[in-house]
XYZ file of C-alpha atoms in Angstrom:
102
model
C 152.945 63.167 -5.395
C 152.424 66.559 -3.885
C 151.565 67.391 -0.297
C 148.049 68.703 0.348
C 147.945 71.338 3.069
C 144.861 71.265 5.302
C 144.145 73.784 8.043
C 143.197 72.255 11.398
C 140.811 73.751 13.954
C 143.720 74.616 16.245
C 145.202 76.789 13.489
C 148.061 74.472 12.568
C 148.539 73.010 9.095
C 148.356 69.304 8.309
C 150.417 68.034 5.385
C 148.606 65.106 3.762
C 150.644 62.668 1.694
C 149.964 59.430 -0.160
C 147.839 60.696 -3.058
C 147.946 63.335 -5.738
C 146.819 66.694 -4.395
C 143.363 66.684 -6.056
C 142.529 63.023 -5.333
C 141.648 63.293 -1.627
C 137.964 62.859 -0.808
C 136.221 65.089 1.715
C 135.809 62.067 4.006
C 139.556 61.323 3.821
C 140.336 64.930 4.688
C 137.914 64.974 7.629
C 139.244 61.677 9.012
C 142.811 62.896 8.552
C 141.992 65.998 10.585
C 140.554 63.851 13.389
C 143.655 61.661 13.458
C 146.135 64.537 13.183
C 144.532 66.420 16.055
C 144.566 63.325 18.262
C 148.177 62.456 17.430
C 149.298 66.085 17.247
C 150.964 65.255 13.919
C 151.581 67.776 11.177
C 152.231 65.124 8.510
C 149.913 62.209 7.760
C 150.191 59.567 5.022
C 146.687 58.375 4.126
C 148.000 54.964 3.052
C 150.114 54.229 6.132
C 148.597 52.330 9.047
C 147.473 54.285 12.073
C 149.752 52.197 14.295
C 152.790 53.086 12.152
C 151.849 56.743 12.525
C 151.843 56.567 16.313
C 148.346 55.501 17.307
C 147.858 52.896 20.018
C 144.742 50.779 20.612
C 143.116 53.422 22.819
C 143.830 56.040 20.169
C 142.142 53.885 17.545
C 139.040 53.686 19.748
C 139.095 57.466 20.250
C 139.394 57.992 16.493
C 136.403 55.678 15.937
C 134.364 57.627 18.507
C 135.256 60.959 16.906
C 134.302 59.612 13.468
C 131.005 58.387 14.919
C 130.374 61.853 16.388
C 130.982 63.544 13.024
C 129.202 61.063 10.723
C 126.583 59.589 13.104
C 127.491 56.013 12.218
C 128.767 53.200 14.413
C 132.246 51.840 13.792
C 133.210 48.779 15.771
C 136.718 48.069 17.092
C 136.850 45.094 14.709
C 136.123 47.342 11.745
C 138.875 49.711 12.849
C 141.407 46.870 13.034
C 140.464 45.692 9.529
C 140.577 49.205 8.058
C 144.004 50.305 9.193
C 144.592 53.551 7.292
C 142.751 56.738 6.330
C 141.826 55.528 2.833
C 140.256 52.294 4.115
C 138.480 53.998 7.016
C 137.077 56.625 4.627
C 135.732 53.889 2.332
C 134.087 52.216 5.343
C 132.484 55.510 6.401
C 131.256 56.175 2.858
C 129.749 52.661 2.608
C 128.019 52.934 5.973
C 126.716 56.403 5.135
C 125.234 55.090 1.870
C 123.572 52.215 3.725
C 121.966 54.686 6.123
C 121.284 57.264 3.373
C 123.269 59.926 5.243
């Protein structure tokens, strides 16, 4: 697997790992940016749990709030604990967006 380089708003570059370079969805990339900026990480594995990557429970809540701000959907703390990595969170966001026709 190759590393996908994604430019963050602060000008730094995020190196995404865990998938082939062309397999990342736009939602996965957006969520990865949110997480990387919060954690100040320059490498993020989309399949690794947020806790393993340095997020604590307050960070998880902040990530959920930032996702809600971007996608205008509600994500509960329970949903965040069940969907522990970028890939699973992205699937949740995509499902909720479809339900709300966003």
